[in-house]
Every structure is written in structure tokens, then in C-alpha cells.
mmCIF file of C-alpha atoms in Angstrom:
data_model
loop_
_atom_site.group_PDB
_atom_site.id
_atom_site.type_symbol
_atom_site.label_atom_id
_atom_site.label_comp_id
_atom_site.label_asym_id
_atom_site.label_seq_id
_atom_site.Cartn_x
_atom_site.Cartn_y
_atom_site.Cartn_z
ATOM 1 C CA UNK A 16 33.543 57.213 152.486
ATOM 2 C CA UNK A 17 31.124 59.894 153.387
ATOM 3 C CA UNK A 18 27.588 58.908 152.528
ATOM 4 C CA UNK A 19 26.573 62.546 152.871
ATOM 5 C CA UNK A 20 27.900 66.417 152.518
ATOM 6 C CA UNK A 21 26.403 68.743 154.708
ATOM 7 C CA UNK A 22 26.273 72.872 154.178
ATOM 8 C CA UNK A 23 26.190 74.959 156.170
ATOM 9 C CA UNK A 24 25.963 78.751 156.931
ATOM 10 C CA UNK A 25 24.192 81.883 157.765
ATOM 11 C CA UNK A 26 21.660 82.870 155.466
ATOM 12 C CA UNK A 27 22.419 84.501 152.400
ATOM 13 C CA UNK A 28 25.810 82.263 152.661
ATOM 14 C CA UNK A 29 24.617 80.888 148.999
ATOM 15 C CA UNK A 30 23.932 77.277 150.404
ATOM 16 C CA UNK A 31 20.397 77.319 148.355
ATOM 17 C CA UNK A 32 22.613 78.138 144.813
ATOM 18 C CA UNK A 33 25.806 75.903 145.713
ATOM 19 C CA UNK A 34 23.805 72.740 147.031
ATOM 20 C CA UNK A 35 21.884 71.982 143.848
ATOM 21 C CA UNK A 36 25.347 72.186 141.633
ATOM 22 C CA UNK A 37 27.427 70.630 143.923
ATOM 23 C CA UNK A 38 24.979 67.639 144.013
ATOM 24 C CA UNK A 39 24.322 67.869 140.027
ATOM 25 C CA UNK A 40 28.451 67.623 140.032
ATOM 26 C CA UNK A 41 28.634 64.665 142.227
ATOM 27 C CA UNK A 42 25.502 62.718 141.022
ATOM 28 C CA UNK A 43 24.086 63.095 144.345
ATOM 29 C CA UNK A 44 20.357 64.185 145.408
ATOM 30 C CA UNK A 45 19.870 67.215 146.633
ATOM 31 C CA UNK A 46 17.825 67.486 150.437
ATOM 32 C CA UNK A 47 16.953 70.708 151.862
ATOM 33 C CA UNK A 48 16.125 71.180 155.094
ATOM 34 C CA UNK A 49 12.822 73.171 154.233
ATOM 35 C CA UNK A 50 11.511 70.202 153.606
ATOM 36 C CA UNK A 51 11.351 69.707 157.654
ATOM 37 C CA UNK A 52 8.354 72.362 158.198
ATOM 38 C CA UNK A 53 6.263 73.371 160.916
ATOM 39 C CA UNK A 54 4.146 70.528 161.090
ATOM 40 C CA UNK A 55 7.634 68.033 161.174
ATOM 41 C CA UNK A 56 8.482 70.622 164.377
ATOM 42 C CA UNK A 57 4.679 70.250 166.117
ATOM 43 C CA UNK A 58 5.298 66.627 165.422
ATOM 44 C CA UNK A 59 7.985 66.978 168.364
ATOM 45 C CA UNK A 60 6.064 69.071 170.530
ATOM 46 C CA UNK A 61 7.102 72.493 169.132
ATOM 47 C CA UNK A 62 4.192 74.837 170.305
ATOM 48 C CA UNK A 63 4.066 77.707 167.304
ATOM 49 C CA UNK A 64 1.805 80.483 169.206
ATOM 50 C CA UNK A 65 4.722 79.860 172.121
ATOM 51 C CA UNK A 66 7.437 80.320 169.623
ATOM 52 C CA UNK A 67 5.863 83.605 168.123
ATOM 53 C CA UNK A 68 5.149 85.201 171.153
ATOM 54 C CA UNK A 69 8.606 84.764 172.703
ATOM 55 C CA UNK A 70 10.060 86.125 169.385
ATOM 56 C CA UNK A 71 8.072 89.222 169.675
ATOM 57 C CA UNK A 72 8.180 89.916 173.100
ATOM 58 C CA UNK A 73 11.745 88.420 174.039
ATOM 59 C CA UNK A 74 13.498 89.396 170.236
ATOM 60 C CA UNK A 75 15.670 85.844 168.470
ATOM 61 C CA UNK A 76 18.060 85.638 171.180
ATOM 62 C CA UNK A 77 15.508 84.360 173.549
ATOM 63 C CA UNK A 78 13.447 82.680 170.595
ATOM 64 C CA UNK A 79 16.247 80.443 169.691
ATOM 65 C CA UNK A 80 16.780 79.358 173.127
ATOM 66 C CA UNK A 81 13.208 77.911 173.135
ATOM 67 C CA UNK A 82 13.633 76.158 170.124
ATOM 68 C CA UNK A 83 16.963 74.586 170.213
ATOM 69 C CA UNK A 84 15.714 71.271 171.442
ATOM 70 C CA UNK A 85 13.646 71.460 168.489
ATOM 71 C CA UNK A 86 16.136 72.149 165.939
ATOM 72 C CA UNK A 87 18.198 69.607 167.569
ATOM 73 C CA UNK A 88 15.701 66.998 167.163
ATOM 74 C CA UNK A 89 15.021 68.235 163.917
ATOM 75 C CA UNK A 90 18.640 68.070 162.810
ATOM 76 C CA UNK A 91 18.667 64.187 163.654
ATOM 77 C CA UNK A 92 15.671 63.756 161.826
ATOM 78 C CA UNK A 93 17.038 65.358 158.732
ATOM 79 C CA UNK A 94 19.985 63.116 158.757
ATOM 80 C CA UNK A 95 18.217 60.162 159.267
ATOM 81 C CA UNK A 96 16.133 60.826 155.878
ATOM 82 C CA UNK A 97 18.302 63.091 153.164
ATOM 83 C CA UNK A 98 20.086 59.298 152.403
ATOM 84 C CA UNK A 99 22.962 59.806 150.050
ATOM 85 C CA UNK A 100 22.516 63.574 148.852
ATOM 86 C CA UNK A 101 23.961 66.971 149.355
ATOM 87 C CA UNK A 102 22.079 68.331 152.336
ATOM 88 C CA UNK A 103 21.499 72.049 152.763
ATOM 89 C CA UNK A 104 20.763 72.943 156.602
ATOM 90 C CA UNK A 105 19.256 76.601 157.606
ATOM 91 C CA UNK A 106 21.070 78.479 160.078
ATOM 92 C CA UNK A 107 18.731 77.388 162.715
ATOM 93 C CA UNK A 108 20.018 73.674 162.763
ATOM 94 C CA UNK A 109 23.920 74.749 163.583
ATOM 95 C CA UNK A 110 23.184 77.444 165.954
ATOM 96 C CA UNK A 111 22.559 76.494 169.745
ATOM 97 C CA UNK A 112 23.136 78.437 172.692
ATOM 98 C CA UNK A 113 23.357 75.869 175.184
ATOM 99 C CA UNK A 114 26.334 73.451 175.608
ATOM 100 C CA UNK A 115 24.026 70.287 175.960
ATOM 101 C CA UNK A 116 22.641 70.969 172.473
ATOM 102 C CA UNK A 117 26.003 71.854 170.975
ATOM 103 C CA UNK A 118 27.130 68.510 171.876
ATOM 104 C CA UNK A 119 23.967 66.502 170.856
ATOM 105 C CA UNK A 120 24.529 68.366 166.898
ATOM 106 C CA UNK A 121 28.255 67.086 167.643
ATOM 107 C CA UNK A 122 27.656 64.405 168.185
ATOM 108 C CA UNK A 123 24.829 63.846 165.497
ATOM 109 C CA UNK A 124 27.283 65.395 163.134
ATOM 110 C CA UNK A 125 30.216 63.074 163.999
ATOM 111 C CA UNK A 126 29.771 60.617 161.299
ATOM 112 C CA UNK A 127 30.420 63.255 158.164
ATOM 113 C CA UNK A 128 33.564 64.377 157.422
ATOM 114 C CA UNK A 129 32.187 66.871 155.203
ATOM 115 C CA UNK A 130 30.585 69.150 156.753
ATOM 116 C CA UNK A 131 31.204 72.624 154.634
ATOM 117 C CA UNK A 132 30.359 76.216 156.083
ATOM 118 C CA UNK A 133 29.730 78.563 153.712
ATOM 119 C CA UNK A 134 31.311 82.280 154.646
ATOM 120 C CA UNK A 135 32.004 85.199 152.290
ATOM 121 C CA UNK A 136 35.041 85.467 154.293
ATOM 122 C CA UNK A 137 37.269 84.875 156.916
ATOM 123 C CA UNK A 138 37.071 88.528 157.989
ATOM 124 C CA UNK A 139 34.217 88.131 160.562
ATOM 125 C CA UNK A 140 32.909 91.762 160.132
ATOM 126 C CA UNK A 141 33.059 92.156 156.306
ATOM 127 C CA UNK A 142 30.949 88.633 155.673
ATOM 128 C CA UNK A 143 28.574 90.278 158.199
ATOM 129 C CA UNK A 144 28.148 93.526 156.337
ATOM 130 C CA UNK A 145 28.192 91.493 152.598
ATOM 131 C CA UNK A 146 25.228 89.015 154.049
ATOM 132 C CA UNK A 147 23.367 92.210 155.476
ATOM 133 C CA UNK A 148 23.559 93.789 152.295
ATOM 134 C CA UNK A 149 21.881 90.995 150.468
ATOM 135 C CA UNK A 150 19.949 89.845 153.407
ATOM 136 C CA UNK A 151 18.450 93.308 153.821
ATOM 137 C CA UNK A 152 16.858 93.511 149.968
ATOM 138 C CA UNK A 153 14.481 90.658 150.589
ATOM 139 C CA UNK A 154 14.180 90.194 154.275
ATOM 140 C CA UNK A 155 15.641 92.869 156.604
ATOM 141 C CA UNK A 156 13.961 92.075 159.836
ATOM 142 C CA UNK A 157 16.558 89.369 159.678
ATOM 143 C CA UNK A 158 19.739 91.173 159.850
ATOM 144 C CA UNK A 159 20.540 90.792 163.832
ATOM 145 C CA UNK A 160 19.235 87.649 163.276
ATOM 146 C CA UNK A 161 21.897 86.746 160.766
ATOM 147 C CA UNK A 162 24.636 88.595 162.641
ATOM 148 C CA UNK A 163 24.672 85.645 165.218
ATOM 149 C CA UNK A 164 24.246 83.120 162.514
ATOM 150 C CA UNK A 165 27.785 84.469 161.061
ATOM 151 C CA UNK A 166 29.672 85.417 164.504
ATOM 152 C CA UNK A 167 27.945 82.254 167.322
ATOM 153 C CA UNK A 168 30.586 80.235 167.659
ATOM 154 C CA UNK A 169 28.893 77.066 167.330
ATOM 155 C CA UNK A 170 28.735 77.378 163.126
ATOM 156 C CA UNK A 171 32.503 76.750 163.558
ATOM 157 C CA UNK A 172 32.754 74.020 165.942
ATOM 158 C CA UNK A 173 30.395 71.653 164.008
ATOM 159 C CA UNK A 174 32.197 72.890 160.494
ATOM 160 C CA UNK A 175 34.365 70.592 159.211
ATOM 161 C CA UNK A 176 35.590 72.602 155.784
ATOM 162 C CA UNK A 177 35.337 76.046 155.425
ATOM 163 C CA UNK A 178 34.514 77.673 151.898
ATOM 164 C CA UNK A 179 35.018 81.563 151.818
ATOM 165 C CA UNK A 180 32.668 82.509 148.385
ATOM 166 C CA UNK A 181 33.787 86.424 148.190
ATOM 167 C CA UNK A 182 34.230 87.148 144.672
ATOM 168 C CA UNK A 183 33.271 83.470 143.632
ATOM 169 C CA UNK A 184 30.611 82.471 141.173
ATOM 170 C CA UNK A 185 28.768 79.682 142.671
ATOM 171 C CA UNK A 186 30.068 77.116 140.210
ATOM 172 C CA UNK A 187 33.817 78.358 141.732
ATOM 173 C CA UNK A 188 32.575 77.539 144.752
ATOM 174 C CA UNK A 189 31.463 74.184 144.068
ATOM 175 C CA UNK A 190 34.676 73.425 142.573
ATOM 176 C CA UNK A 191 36.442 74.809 145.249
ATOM 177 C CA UNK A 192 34.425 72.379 147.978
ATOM 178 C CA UNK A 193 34.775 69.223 146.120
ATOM 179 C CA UNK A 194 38.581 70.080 146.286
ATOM 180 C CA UNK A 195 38.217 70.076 149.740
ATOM 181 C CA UNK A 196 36.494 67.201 150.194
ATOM 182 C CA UNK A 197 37.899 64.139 152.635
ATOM 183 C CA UNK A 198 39.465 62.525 150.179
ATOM 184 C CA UNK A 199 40.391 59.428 152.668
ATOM 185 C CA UNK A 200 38.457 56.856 151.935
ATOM 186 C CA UNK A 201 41.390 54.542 151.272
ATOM 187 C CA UNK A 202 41.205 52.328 148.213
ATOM 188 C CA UNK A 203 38.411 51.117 146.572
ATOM 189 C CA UNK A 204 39.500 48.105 144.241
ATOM 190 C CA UNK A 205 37.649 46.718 141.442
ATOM 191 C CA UNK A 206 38.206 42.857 139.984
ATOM 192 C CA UNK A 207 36.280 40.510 138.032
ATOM 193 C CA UNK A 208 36.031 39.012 134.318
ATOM 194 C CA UNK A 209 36.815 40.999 131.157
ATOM 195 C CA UNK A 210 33.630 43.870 130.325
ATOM 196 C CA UNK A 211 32.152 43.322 133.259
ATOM 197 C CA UNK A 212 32.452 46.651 134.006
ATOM 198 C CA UNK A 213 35.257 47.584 136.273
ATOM 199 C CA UNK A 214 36.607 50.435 134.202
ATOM 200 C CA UNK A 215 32.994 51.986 133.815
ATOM 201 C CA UNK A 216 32.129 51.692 137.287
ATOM 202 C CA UNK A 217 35.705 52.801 138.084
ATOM 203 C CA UNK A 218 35.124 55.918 135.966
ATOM 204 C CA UNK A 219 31.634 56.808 138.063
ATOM 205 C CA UNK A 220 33.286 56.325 141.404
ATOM 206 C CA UNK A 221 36.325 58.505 140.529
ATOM 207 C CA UNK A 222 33.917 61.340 139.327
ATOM 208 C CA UNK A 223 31.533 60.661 142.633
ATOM 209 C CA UNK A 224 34.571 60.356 145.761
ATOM 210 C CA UNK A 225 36.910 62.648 144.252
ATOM 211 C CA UNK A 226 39.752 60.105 144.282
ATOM 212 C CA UNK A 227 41.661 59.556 141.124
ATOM 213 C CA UNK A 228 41.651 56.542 139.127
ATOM 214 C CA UNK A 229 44.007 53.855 138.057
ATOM 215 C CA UNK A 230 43.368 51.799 135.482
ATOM 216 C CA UNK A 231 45.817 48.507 136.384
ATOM 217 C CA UNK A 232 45.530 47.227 132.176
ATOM 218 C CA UNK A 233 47.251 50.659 131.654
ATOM 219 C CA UNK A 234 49.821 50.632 134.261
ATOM 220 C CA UNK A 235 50.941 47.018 133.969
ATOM 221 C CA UNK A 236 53.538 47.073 131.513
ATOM 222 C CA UNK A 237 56.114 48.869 133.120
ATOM 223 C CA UNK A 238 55.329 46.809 136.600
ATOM 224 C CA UNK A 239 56.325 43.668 133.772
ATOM 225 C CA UNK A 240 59.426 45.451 132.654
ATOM 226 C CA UNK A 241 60.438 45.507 135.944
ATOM 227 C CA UNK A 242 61.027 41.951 136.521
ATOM 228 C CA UNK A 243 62.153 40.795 132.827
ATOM 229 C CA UNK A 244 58.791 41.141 130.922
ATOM 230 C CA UNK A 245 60.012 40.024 127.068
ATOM 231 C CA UNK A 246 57.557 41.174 124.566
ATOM 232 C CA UNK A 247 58.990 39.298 121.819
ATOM 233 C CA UNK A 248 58.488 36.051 123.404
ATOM 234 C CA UNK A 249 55.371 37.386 124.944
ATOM 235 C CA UNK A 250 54.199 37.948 120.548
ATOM 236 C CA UNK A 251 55.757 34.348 120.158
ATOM 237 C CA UNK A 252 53.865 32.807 122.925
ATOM 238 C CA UNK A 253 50.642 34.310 121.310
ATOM 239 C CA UNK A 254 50.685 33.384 117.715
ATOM 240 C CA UNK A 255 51.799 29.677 118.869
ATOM 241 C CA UNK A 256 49.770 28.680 122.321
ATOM 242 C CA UNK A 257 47.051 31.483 121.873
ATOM 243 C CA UNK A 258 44.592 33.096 125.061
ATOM 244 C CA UNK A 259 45.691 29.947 126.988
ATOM 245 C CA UNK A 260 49.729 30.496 126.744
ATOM 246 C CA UNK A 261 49.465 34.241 126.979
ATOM 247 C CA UNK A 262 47.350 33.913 129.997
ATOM 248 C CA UNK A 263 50.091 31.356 131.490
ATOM 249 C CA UNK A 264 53.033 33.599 130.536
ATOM 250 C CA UNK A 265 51.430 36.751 132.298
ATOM 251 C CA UNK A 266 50.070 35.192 135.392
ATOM 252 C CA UNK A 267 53.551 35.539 137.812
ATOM 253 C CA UNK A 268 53.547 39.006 135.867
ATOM 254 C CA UNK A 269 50.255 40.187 136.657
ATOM 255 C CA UNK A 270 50.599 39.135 140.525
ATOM 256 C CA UNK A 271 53.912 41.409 140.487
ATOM 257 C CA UNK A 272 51.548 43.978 138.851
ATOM 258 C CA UNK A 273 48.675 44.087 142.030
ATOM 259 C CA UNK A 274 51.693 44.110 144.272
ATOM 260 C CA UNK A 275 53.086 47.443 143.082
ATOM 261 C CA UNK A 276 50.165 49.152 142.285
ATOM 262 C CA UNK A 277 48.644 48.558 145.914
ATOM 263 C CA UNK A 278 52.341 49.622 146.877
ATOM 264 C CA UNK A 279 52.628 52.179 145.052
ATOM 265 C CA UNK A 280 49.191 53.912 144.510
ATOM 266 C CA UNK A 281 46.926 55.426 147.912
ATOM 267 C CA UNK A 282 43.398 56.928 148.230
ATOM 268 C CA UNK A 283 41.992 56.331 144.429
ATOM 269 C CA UNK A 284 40.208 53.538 142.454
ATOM 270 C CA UNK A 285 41.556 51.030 141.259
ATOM 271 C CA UNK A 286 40.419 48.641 138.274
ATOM 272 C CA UNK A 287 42.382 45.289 137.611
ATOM 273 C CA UNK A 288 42.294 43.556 134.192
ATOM 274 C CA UNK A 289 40.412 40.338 134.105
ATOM 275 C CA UNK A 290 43.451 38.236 134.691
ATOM 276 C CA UNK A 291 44.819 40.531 137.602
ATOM 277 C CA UNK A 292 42.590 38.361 139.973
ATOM 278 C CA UNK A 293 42.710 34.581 138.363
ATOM 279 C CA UNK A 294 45.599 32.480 139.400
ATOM 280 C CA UNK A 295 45.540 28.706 138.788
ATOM 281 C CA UNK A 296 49.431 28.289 140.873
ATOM 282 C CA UNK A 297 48.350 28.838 144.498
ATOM 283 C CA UNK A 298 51.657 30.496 145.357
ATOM 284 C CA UNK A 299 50.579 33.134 142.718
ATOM 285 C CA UNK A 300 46.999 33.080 144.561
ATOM 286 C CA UNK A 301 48.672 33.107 148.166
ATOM 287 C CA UNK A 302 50.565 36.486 147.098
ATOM 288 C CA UNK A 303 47.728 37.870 145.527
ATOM 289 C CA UNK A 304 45.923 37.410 148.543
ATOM 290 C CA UNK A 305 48.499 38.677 150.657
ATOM 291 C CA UNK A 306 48.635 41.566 148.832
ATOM 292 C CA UNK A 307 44.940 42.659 149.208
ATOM 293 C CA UNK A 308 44.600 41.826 152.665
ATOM 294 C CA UNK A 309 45.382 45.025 154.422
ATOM 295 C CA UNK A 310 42.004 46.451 151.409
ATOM 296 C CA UNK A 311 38.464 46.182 152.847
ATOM 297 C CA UNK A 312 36.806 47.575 149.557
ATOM 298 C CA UNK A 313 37.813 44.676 147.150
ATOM 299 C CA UNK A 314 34.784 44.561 144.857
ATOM 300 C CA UNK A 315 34.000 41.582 142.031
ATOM 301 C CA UNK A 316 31.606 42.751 139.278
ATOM 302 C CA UNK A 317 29.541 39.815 137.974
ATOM 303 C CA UNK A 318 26.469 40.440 135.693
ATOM 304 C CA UNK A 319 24.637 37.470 137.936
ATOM 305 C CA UNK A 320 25.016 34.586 140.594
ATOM 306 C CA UNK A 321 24.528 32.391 137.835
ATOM 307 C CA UNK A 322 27.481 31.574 135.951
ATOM 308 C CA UNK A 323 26.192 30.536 132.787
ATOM 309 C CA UNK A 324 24.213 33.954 132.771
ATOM 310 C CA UNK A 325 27.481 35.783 133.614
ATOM 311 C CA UNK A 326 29.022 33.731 130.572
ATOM 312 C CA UNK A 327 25.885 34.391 128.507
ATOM 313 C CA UNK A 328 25.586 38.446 129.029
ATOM 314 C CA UNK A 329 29.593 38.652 128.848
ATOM 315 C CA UNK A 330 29.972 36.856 125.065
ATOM 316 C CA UNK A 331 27.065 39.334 124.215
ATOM 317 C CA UNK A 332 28.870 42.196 125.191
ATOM 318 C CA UNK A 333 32.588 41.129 123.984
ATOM 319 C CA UNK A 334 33.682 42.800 120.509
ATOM 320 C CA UNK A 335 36.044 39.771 120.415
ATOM 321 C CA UNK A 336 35.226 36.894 117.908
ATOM 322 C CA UNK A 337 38.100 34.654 118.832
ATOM 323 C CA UNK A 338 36.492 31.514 120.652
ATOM 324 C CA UNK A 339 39.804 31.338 122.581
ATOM 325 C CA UNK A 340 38.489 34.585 124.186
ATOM 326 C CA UNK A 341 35.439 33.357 124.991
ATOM 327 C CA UNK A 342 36.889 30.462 126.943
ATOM 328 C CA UNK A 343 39.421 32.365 128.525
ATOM 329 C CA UNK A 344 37.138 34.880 129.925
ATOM 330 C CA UNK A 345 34.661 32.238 131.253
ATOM 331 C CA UNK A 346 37.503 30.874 133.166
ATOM 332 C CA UNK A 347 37.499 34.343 134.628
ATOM 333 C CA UNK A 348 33.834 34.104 135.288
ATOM 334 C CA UNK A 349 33.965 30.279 137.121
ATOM 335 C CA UNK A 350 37.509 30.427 138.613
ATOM 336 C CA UNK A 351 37.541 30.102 141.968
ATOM 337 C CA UNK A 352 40.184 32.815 142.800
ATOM 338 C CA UNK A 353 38.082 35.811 141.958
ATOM 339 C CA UNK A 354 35.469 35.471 144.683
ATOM 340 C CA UNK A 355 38.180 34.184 147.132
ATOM 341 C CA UNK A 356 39.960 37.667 146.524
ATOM 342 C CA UNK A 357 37.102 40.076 147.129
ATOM 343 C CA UNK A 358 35.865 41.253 150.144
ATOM 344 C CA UNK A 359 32.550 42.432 148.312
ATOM 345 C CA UNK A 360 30.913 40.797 145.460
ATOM 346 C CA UNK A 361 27.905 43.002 143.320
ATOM 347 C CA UNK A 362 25.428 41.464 140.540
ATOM 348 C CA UNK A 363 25.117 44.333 137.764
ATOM 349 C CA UNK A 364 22.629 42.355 135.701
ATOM 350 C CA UNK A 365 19.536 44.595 135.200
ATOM 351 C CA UNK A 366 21.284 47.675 136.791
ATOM 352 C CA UNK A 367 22.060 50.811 135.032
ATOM 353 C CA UNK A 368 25.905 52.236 135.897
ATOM 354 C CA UNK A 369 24.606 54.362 138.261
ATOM 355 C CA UNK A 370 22.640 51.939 140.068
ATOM 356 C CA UNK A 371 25.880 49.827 140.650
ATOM 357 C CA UNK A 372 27.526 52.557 141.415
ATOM 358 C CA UNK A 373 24.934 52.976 144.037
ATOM 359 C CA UNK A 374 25.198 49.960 145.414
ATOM 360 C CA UNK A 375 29.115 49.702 145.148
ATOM 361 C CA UNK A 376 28.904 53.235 147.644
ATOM 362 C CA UNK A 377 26.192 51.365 149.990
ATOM 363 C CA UNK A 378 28.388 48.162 150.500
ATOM 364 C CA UNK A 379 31.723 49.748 150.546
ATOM 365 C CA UNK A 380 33.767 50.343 153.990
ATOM 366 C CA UNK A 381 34.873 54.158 154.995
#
């Protein structure tokens, strides 16, 4: 799962308009690269009065020769501290002349899959004249500047997704990113005891990786059908054993149920109801296990270590009266099986949604 996506461009490419809405969009921070100034550059031995005499005796070419090892350095050091956000980069950070420096950005760059240059175009020559034009209203010193911005062919090695914004608004071109998105981070599966907030945080992580969401309580019932579900008995079974005999007729149901939905579905999110991870047979554990093996991003919600806080916060949130509920979710809560299932287990107690879903995307595997 990428923690970060990087644009990129020449300038006028519309990275300062698209960053802020595509982060907004995503519910990530937004980190420019302004923020890394002239004293950040000094900082690595960057002389200024060298820099600005080269420029105006020697023109940019020569200029960004000289300060390619600072960019370079720079560009690390901008990775290192935008944490989970949309980061916009200046044209100076993607644009070396010299192989060794190419290769230290590719190689600093290597971790993101989503890495987005911005281009009016793919026609090299007409997203050179539309960048002039707008370049050359507020800044026109900067046009042969910009034209090796557009045409050096380092902007395209270290690009990972291109996004051509020619007749786009900027929230087109936002949408049009986040479709392109890498949208393989495999599966990230969500277990744990009724309201503890799987379908919430399911909702949040859907909207945040781009990968659809299924919802396991939804798709269950034709999985049942499948091998001989019989509703009528299923009613019958309710209205004479209660929580307990329902839960005991759905178990070797609900095990069929995570088998064909980790079959069946790839690349989304996937929340289980709060019996899709309790089994009291171990056969039915055993297959259930098998089953989410192959998944490193198994995830068990819990308001707190504490069990009888987990029980505690649960009842409080439960629109359910029945006392048969109760119980049968804090078997949920205590039963071994759930923590012997997941991979990852987070404490939401005292978290907003979006601070779980923080820490869900900080303890989840790419």
C-alpha cells in the first residue's frame, strides 16, 4: 500500500491546484516541497552567491548541474518528512543531468508506486507551448527553463503514472489520478466482535486505497445457499434455541462464507460479520485458518486489551436489548479464535475513525 503519492511536473503542470484536492479527496496531508527552502539547501552545503553567479554567467543548463547533488539530497529529505500526504515536488527535484543522480532519485523513488507526472499532453511540443503561455504571464524568464523541465528525459523515467490535464478542470484531473492509482495492495481484511467497527473502518479505507469494498454480512447468503442454507429451519432454530442455536447453525456456514469470498473477491476490503471469525469446532477453526493464510493484512478491531472494557464499550454501543445478544457478542470479544486468525490486532478505544484508520494504514503490509 503506498504510504505516499508523489507529483510531479514542469511548472505550470497544475501540481500546486491538483495536490491540495487530490489530498482533500483521499484524506491525506498535503506536503509541498517549498517547504524545503534555501536555508534546508545551505544546511547541505549549497553555497547561494555560487549558485547565482553560475546562473547568470553560465544560463540554467549549467546552474542545474551545480545543484543536482543538492536537489538530490533535498529530494531524500523531503521523503523522509512529508509522512503519509500527497507530496508536490518542483521541477528541480526530478530533473538531473547526470546519470549518478538519476539513479540516486531512482532509487529514492523506488518505494512509491505512485508517482504521477503532470503533462498537458502527450504531444511534447504543444504541452511546451500551453506551459509557456501560462508560464510567460507571471514569470517569463522561466520559459527555457521550463522547456527542459517538459522535454529532459529524466521527468519520465522516475514517473510512474502519467496524467495529461489538456482541457481538464483540476477536479477532472484528480479524479482521473486516483483512477490510476496502484490499486495492488492485495486484501485488506477486517474481523472482530459485532460494532466494533469493521464496516466503518472498512468504509474509510475503501474511500482512502481506492479498492472497493465488500461487506461479507451482505454477501453471505448466497455463499449459504450454496451448500443447502434452509431459512425456514434457520427462523425455527431462532425462535426455539435463540443467539446460541443460530450462532451454532451458521458456524459450518459462515466458514464456507470466508472461503468464497477470499476465493472469489481480489484487491478490495473486506469486512466479516462478528461470527465470520469465531469457531468453537476446531475443524471449522482449522479451515478458517487455512483460508486466511495466504492474507498478511488480517486486522481484529477491539475497543481495548481489556476484555471487560471491550464488553463494556460494545453493550454501550449495541441498539440490541436482547441479553442473548449481549452474551453472544462477548463470546466474540473473549473467544480465542479471533486473535488466533489475525495477523494484526488494533485498540480503537479513544480513537476517532480516522485515527484507526491511521493506524490500520501504518501497520498494514503492501
Amino acid at each position: 500500500m503506498p504510504p505516499n503519492i508523489i507529483l510531479t511536473g514542469p511548472l505550470k503542470a497544475g501540481k500546486r491546484t491538483t495536490a491540495p484536492l487530490l489530498a482533500e479527496r483521499l484524506g491525506l496531508l498535503h506536503y509541498s516541497s517549498d517547504r524545503f527552502g534555501q536555508k534546508e539547501f545551505e544546511a547541505l552545503g549549497y553555497e547561494e552567491a555560487t549558485g547565482q553567479r553560475i546562473w547568470d554567467q553560465e544560463g540554467p543548463a549549467a546552474f542545474y548541474r551545480y545543484a543536482q547533488i543538492y536537489h538530490s539530497q533535498g529530494l531524500l529529505k523531503i521523503l523522509e518528512g512529508a509522512g503519509d500526504a500527497v507530496v508536490e515536488l518542483k521541477p528541480d527535484f526530478t530533473y538531473y543531468v547526470e546519470e549518478t543522480y538519476l539513479e540516486k532519485a531512482h532509487a529514492a523513488l523506488s518505494a512509491y508506486p505512485n508517482v504521477v507526472r503532470l503533462l498537458p499532453s502527450p504531444d511534447l511540443d504543444a504541452s511546451v507551448q500551453i506551459l509557456n503561455a501560462r508560464v510567460k504571464s507571471t514569470m517569463s524568464p522561466w520559459e527555457e527553463v521550463n522547456d527542459f523541465f517538459v522535454e529532459h528525459s529524466s521527468n519520465y523515467e522516475l514517473a510512474k503514472i502519467t496524467a495529461y490535464t489538456k482541457d481538464k478542470t483540476p477536479a477532472e484531473t484528480t479524479e482521473e489520478i486516483i483512477g490510476q492509482l496502484n490499486k495492488e495492495a492485495g486484501e485488506v481484511i477486517l474481523i472482530g466482535p459485532i460494532n466494533a467497527g469493521k464496516t466503518t473502518i472498512g468504509n474509510l479505507l475503501s474511500a482512502r486505497l481506492g479498492l472497493p469494498q465488500q461487506s461479507l454480512d451482505l454477501l453471505r447468503w448466497d455463499y449459504h445457499r450454496e451448500i443447502g442454507y434452509d431459512e425456514e429451519k434457520a427462523n425455527k432454530i431462532r425462535e426455539t434455541e435463540g443467539a446460541w442455536g443460530i450462532y451454532r447453525y451458521w458456524s459450518p456456514f459462515n466458514v464456507y462464507s470466508v472461503e468464497r469470498v477470499l476465493a472469489e473477491k481480489h484487491n478490495c476490503i473486506i469486512d466479516f460479520g462478528g461470527g465470520h471469525s469465531v469457531y468453537d469446532e476446531l475443524a471449522l477453526l482449522e479451515r478458517a485458518k487455512q483460508a486466511l493464510a495466504p492474507f498478511p493484512n488480517v486486522v481484529l478491531l477491539l475497543p481495548s486489551a481489556d476484555k471487560t472494557e471491550s464488553k463494556r464499550i460494545l453493550r454501550e454501543r449495541s441498539a440490541r436489548s436482547n441479553a442473548e445478544w449481549y452474551a453472544l457478542n462477548e463470546l466474540f470479544i473473549r473467544h480465542p479464535s479471533g486473535p488466533h486468525l489475525a495477523k494484526i490486532t488494533v485498540y480503537t478505544e479513544g480513537q476517532t475513525p480516522a485515527e484507526t484508520l491511521a493506524e490500520v494504514l501504518r501497520r498494514v503490509s503492501p
